[in-house]
Coordinates of C-alpha atoms in Angstrom, one line a residue:
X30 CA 18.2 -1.4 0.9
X31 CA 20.8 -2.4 3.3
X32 CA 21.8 -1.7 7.3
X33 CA 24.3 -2.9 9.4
X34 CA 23.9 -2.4 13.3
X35 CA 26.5 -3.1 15.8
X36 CA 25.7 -5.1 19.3
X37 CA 27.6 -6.6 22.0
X38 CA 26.6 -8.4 25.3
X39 CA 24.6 -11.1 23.4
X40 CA 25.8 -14.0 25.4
X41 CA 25.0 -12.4 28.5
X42 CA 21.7 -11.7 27.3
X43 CA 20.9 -15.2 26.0
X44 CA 22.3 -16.5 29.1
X45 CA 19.7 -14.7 31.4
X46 CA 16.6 -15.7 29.5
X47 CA 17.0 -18.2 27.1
X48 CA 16.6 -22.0 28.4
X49 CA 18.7 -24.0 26.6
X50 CA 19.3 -26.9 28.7
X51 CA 19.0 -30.2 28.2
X52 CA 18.9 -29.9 24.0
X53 CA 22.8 -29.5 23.7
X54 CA 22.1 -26.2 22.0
X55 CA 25.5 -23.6 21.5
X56 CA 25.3 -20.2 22.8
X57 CA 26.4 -17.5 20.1
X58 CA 30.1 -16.4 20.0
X59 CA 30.7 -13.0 20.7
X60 CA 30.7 -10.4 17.9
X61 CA 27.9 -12.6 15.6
X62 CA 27.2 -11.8 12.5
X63 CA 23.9 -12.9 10.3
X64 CA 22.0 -11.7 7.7
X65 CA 18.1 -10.8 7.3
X66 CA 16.6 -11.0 3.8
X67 CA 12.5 -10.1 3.5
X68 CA 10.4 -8.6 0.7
X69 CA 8.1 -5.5 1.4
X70 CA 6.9 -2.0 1.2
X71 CA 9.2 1.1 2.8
X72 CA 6.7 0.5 5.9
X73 CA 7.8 -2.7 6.6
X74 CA 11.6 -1.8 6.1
X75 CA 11.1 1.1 8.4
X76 CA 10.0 -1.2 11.2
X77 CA 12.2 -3.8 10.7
X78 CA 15.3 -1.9 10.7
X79 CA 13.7 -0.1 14.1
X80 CA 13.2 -3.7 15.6
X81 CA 16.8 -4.8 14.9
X82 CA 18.1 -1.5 16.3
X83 CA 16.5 -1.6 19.4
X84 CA 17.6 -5.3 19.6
X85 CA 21.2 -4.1 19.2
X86 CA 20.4 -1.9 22.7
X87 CA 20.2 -5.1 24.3
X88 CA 22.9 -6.9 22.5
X89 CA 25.4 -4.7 21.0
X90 CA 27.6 -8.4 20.1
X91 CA 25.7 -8.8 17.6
X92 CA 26.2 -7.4 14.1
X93 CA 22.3 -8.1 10.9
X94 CA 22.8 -6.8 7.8
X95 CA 19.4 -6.3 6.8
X96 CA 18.0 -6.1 2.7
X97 CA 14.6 -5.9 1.4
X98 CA 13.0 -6.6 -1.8
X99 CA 10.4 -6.7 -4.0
X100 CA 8.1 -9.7 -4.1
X101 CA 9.3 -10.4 -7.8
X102 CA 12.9 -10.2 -7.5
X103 CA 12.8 -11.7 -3.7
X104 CA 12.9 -15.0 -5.2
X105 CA 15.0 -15.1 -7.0
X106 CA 17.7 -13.1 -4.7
X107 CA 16.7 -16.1 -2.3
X108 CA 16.9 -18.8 -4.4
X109 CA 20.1 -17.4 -6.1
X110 CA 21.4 -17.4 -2.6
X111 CA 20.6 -20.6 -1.4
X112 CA 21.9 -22.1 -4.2
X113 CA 25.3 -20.8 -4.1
X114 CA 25.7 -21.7 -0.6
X115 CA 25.4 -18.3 0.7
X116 CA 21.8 -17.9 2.2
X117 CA 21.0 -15.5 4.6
X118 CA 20.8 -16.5 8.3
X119 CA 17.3 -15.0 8.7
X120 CA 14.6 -15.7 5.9
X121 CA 11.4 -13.9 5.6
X122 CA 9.5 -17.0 4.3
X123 CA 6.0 -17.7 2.3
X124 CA 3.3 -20.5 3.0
X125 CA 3.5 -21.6 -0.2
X126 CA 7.8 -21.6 -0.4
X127 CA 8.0 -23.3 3.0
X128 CA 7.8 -26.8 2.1
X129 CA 9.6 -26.5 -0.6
X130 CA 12.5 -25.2 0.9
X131 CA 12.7 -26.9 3.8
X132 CA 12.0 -30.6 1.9
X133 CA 15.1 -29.6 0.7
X134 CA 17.3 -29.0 3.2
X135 CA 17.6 -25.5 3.4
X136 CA 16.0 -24.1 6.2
X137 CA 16.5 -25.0 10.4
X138 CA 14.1 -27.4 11.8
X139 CA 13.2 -25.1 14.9
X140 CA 11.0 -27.9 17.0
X141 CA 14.1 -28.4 19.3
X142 CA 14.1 -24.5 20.3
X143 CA 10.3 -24.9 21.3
X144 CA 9.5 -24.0 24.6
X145 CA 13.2 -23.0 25.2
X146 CA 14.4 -20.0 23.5
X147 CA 11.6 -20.3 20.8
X148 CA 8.5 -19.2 23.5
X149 CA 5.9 -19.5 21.3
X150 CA 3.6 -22.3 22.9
X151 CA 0.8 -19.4 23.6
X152 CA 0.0 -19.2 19.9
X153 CA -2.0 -21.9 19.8
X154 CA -1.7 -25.6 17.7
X155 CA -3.3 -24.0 14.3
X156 CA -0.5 -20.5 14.2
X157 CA 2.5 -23.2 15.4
X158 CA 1.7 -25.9 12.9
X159 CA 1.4 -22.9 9.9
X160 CA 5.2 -23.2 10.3
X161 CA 5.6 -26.6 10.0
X162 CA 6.7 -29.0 7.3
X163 CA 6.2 -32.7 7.9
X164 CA 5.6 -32.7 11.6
X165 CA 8.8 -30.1 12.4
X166 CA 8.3 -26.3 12.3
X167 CA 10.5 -24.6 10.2
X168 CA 9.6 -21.0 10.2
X169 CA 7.4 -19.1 12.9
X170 CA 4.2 -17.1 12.4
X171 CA 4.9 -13.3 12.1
X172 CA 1.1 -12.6 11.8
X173 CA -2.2 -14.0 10.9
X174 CA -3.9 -12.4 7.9
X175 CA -6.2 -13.0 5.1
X176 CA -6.8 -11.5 1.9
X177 CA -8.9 -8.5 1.1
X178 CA -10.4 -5.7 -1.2
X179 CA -9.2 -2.6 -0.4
X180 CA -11.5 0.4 -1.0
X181 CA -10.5 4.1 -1.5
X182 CA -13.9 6.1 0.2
X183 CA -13.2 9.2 -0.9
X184 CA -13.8 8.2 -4.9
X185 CA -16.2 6.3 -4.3
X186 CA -18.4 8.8 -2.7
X187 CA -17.1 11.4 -4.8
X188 CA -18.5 9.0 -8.0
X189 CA -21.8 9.1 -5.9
X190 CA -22.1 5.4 -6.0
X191 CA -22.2 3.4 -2.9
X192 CA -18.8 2.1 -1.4
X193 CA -18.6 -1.7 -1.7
X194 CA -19.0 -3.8 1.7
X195 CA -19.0 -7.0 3.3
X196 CA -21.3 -9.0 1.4
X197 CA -21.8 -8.6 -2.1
X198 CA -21.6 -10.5 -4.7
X199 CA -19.1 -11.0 -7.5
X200 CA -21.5 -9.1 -10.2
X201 CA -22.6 -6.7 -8.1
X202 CA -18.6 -5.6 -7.0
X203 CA -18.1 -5.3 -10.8
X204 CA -21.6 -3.8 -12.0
X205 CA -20.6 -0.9 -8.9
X206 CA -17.2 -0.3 -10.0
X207 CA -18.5 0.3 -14.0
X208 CA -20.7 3.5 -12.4
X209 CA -17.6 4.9 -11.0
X210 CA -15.5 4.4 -14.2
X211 CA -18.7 6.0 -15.8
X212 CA -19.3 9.3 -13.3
X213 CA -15.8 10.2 -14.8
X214 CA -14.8 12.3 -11.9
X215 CA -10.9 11.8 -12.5
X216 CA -9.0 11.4 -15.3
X217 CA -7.7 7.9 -16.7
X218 CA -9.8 6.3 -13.4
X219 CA -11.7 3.2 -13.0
X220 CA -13.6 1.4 -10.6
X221 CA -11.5 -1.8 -9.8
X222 CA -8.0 -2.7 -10.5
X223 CA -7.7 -5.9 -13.0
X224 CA -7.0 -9.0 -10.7
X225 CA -7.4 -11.5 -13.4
X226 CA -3.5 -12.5 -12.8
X227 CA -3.9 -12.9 -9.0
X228 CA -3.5 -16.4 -7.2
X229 CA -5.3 -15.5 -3.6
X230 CA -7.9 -14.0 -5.7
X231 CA -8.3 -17.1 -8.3
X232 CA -7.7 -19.4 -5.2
X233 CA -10.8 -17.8 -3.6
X234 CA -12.9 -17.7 -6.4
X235 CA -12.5 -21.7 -6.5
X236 CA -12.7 -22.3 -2.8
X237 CA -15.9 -20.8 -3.3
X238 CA -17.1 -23.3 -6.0
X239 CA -16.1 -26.2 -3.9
X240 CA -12.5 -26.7 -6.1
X241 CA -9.3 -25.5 -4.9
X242 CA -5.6 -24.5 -6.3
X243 CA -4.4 -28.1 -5.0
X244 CA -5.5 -31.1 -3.4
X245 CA -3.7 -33.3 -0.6
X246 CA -1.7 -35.3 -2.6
X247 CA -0.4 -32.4 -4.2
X248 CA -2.4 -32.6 -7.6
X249 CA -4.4 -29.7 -9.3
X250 CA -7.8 -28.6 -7.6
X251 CA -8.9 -27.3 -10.5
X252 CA -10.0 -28.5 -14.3
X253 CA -9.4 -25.8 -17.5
X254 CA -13.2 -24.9 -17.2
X255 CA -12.8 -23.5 -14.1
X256 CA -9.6 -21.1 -15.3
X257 CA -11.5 -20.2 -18.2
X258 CA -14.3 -19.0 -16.1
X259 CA -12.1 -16.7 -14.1
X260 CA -10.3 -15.6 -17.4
X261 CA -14.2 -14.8 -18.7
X262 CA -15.8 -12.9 -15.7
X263 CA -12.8 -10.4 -16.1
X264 CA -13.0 -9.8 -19.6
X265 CA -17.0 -9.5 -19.1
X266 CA -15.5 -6.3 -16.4
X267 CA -13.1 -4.8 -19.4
X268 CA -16.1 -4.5 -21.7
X269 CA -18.0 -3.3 -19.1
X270 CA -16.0 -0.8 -18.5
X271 CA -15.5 -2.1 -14.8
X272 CA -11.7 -2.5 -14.1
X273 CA -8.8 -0.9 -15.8
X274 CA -7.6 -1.4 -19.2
X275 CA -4.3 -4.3 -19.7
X276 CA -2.0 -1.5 -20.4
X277 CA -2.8 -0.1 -17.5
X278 CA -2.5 -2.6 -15.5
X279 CA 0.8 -3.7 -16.9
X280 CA 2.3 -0.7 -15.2
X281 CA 1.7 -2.8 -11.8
X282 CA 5.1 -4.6 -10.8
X283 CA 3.7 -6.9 -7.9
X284 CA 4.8 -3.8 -5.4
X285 CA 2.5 -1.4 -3.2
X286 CA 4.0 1.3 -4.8
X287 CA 2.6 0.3 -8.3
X288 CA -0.9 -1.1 -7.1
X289 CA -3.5 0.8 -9.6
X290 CA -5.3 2.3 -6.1
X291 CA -1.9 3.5 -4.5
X292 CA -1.4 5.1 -8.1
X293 CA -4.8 6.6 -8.6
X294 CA -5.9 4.2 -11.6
X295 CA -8.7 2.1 -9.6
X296 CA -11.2 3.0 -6.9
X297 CA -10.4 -0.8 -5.5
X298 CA -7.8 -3.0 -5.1
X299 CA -6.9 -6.6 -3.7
X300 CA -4.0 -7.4 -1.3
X301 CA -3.3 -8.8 1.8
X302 CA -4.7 -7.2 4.9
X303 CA -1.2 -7.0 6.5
X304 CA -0.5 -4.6 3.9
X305 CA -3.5 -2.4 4.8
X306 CA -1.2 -0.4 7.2
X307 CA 1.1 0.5 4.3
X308 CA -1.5 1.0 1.7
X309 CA -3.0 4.2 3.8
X310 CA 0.6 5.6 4.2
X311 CA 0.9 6.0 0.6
X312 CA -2.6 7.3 0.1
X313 CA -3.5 10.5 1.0
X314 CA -7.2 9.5 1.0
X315 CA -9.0 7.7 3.5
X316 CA -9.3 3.7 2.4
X317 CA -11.5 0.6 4.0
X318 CA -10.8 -2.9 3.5
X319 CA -13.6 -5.3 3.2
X320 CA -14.2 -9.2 3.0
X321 CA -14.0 -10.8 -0.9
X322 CA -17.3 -10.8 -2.8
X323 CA -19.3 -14.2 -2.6
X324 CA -22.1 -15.4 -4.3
X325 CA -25.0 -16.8 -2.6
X326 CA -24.6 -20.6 -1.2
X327 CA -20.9 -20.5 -1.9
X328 CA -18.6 -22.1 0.4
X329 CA -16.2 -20.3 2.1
X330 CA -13.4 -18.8 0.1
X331 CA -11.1 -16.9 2.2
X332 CA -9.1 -18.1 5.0
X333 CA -6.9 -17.2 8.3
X334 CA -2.9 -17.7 7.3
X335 CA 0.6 -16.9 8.1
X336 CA 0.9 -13.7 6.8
X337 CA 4.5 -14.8 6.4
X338 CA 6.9 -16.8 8.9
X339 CA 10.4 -15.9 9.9
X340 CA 12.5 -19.2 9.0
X341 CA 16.4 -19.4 9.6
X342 CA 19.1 -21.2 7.3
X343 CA 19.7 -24.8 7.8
X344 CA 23.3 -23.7 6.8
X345 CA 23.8 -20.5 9.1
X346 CA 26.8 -20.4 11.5
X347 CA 24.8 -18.6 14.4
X348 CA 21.1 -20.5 14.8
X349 CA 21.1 -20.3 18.1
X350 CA 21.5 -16.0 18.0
X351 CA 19.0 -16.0 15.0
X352 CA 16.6 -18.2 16.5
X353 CA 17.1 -15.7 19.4
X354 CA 16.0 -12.7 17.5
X355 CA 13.1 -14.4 15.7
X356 CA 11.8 -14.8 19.0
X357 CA 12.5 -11.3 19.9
X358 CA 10.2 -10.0 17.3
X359 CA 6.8 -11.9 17.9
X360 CA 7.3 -12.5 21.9
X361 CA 9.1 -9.5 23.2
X362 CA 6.9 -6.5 23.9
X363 CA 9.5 -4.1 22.8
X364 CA 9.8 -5.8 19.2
X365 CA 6.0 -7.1 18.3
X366 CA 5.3 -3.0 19.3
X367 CA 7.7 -1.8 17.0
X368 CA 6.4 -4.2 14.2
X369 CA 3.0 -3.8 14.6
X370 CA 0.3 -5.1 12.6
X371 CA 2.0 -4.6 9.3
X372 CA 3.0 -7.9 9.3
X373 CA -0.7 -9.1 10.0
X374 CA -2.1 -9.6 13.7
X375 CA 0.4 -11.2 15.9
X376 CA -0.2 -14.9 16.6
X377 CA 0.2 -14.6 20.7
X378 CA -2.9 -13.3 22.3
X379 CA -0.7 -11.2 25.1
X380 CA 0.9 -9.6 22.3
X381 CA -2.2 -8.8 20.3
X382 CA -3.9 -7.8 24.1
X383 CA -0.5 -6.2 24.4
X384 CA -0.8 -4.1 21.0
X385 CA -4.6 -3.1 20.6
X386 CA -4.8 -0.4 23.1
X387 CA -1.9 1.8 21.2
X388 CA -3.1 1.2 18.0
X389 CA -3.8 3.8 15.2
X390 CA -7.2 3.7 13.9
X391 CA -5.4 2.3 10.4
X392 CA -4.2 -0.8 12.5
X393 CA -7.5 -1.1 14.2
X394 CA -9.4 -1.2 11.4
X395 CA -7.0 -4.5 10.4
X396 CA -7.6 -6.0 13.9
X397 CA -11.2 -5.2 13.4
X398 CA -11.0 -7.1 10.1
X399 CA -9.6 -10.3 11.1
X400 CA -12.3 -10.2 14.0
X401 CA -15.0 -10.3 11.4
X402 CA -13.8 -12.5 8.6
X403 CA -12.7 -14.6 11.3
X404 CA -16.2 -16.6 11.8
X405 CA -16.5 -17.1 8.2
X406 CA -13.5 -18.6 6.9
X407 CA -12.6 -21.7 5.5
X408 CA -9.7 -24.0 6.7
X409 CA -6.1 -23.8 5.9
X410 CA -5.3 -24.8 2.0
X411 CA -3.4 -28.0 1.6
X412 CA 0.6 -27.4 2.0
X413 CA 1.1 -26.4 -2.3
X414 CA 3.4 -29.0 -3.8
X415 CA 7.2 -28.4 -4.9
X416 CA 6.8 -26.2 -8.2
X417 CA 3.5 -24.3 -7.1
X418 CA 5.7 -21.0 -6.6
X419 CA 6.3 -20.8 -10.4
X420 CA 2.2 -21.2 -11.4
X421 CA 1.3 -17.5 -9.4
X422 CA 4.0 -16.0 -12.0
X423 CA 2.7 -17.8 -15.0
X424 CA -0.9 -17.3 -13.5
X425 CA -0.1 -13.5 -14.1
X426 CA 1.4 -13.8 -17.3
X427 CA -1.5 -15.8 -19.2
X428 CA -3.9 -13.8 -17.4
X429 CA -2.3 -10.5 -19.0
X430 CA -2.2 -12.3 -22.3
X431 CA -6.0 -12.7 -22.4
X432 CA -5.9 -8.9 -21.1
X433 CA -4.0 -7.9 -24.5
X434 CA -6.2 -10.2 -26.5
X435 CA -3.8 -12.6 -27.7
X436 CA -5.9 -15.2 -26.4
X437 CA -9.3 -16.5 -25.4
X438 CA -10.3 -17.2 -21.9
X439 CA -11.2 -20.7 -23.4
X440 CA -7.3 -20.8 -24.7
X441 CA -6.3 -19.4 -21.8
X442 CA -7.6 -22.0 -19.2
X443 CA -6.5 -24.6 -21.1
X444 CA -3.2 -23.6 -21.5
X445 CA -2.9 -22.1 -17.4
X446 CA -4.2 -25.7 -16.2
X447 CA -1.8 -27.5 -18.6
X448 CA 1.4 -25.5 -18.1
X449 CA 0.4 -25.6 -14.1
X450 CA 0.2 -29.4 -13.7
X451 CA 3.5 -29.6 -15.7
X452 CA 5.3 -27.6 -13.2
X453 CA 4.1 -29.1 -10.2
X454 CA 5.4 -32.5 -12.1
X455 CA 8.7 -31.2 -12.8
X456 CA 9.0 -29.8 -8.8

């Protein structure tokens, strides 16, 4: 998916309200051009190609190519890119691909911009230093979020069994979702998408136990044990009849439009609650989102984070204009309204004042949701070391292959926790 929009008048523009005095910084040349790469739903493409349009009202001069992808296949456009010199200007970024990249030189350390045409002082130390690598921030907050369970109402009620809420337990979420595969109300349904192969969900399920996916020092937080148990409790829901079956669940490509609720295989799902806006616009039935399960005396599992930052090439010709535009879209009123929420709630408390009142009830019930989970969480995860990106694919493909049967959860957490250290080694 690609755009190109025309602007001009950028310098004048820049010149009337960006500071950049004092830091030696170089204004844009006249007729810019730069590049936006992100991953995301059609949502979160619609917006973003409305933000840079009414940013080329203000300054025609300058000329984004926008392109979006899927969360798979992102990657390895981005790392394809930057490896062949040719990396967009403008990269939608990940907490856990941040260091990385930038401990390699390729994205802009922004701290020099801060307080000049980078405004974002009013988001407080924890939502600036979410950005920041080693002391320098290299990619800016574009919304706090957490993770969550996302519940379809209708089916649930329709099954006659009680909608899950804030609260339960993991057994209980499970021993629910069996009755609703059990009332048999819809063809080929069940209660709970299989989330064996997801790393928020298997990173909460530690955090609980007192473990996490890595320590400090940028070792594993976990032992084999601990894998297998997660392997276990969802092959206890497959013979329970709880969540869907692993052929089923191989039909989901790591994309909103293939989650088993936005299909109609699972009464529940797990995401991000950032993606809570674009879940209900491809679901005709009304959905909730509610806090992870936790057992009693657990510690705290889930946690406040950069739904994803806005980073800019070390490498790009125009980082003065891009650093512009990032700060465009989470400090200007007219480009955190046309974003939204979908991005998760905006980091600057005038912009989230700015945004509640003309919300839609589906973005309120986000806001709503961060305001709750907020006294409970835990704090931020150590920074993940170089190689940690490559576990949450092979996370996915060893959960699958206990799915199919080919191995044992025993097996399997073995081999997970082996194969994981060795990456991190190698990164």
């Amino acid at each position: 998916m690609t755009l190109t929009i025309d602007r001009r008048q950028l310098l004048a523009g820049m010149a009337a309200t960006l500071a950049f005095s004092g830091i030696g910084l170089n204004r844009a040349n006249a007729a810019t051009s730069m590049r936006l790469l992100w991953w995301g739903s059609k949502e979160r493409s619609d917006r973003t190609f409305a933000a840079v349009k009414a940013y080329q009202a203000k300054n025609p001069d300058v000329t984004i190519a926008g392109e979006s992808f899927g969360w798979d296949s992102y990657w390895t456009r981005l790392a394809t890119q930057t490896g062949g010199g040719n990396a967009p200007d403008l990269i939608q970024m990940d907490y856990r691909y941040i260091f990385e990249y930038a401990r390699r030189g390729a994205l802009l350390d922004m701290t020099p911009y801060l307080g000049k045409s980078l405004a974002i002082e009013d988001f407080g130390a924890p939502n600036i230093n979410s950005g920041k690598v080693d002391g320098k921030i290299y990619g800016v907050n574009l919304g706090v979020n957490s993770s969550m369970v996302v519940v379809n109402v209708a089916a649930w009620q329709e099954a006659g069994v009680e909608p899950p809420h804030d609260g339960m337990t993991w057994e209980q979420l499970g021993e629910a979702c069996a009755k609703v595969t059990a009332a048999k109300k819809r063809r080929g349904f069940y209660g709970t998408a299989d989330q064996s192969g997801g790393e928020p969900d298997f990173e909460c399920w530690l955090r609980q136990r007192g473990k996490a996916l890595y320590t400090s020092d940028g070792k594993l937080g976990f032992e084999a044990k601990d894998a297998a148990e997660w392997f276990s409790f969802w092959g206890h829901l497959r013979e329970i009849g709880a969540c869907v079956p692993a052929d089923v669940q191989a039909l989901y490509k790591q994309t909103l439009e293939t989650d088993m609720l936005v299909t109609k295989k699972a009464a529940v799902s797990y995401a991000f609650s950032n993606q809570f806006v674009a879940i209900q616009g491809l679901v005709k039935e009304k959905i909730d989102l509610i806090a992870y399960p936790s057992d009693p005396g657990s510690k705290p599992g889930q946690y406040l984070k950069p739904s994803m930052l806005m980073s800019v090439s070390a490498t790009s010709a125009n980082k003065d204009a891009a650093v512009a535009f990032v700060n465009y879209l989470v400090e200007d009123p007219e480009g955190a309204k046309i974003l939204g929420v979908e991005r998760g709630v905006p980091a600057s408390p005038k912009i989230r004042d700015l945004l509640t009142p003309d919300l839609d009830a589906t973005s309120k019930q986000v806001v709503d949701y961060i305001g709750r989970l907020t006294p409970k969480v835990g704090a931020l995860p150590p920074s993940p070391p170089n190689g940690a990106g490559e576990n949450a694919f092979l996370l996915k493909k060893i959960a699958e292959e206990v799915a199919f049967g080919k191995a044992s959860a025993q097996d399997a957490g073995a081999k997970f926790t082996e194969q994981a250290a060795a990456n991190i080694t190698r990164g």
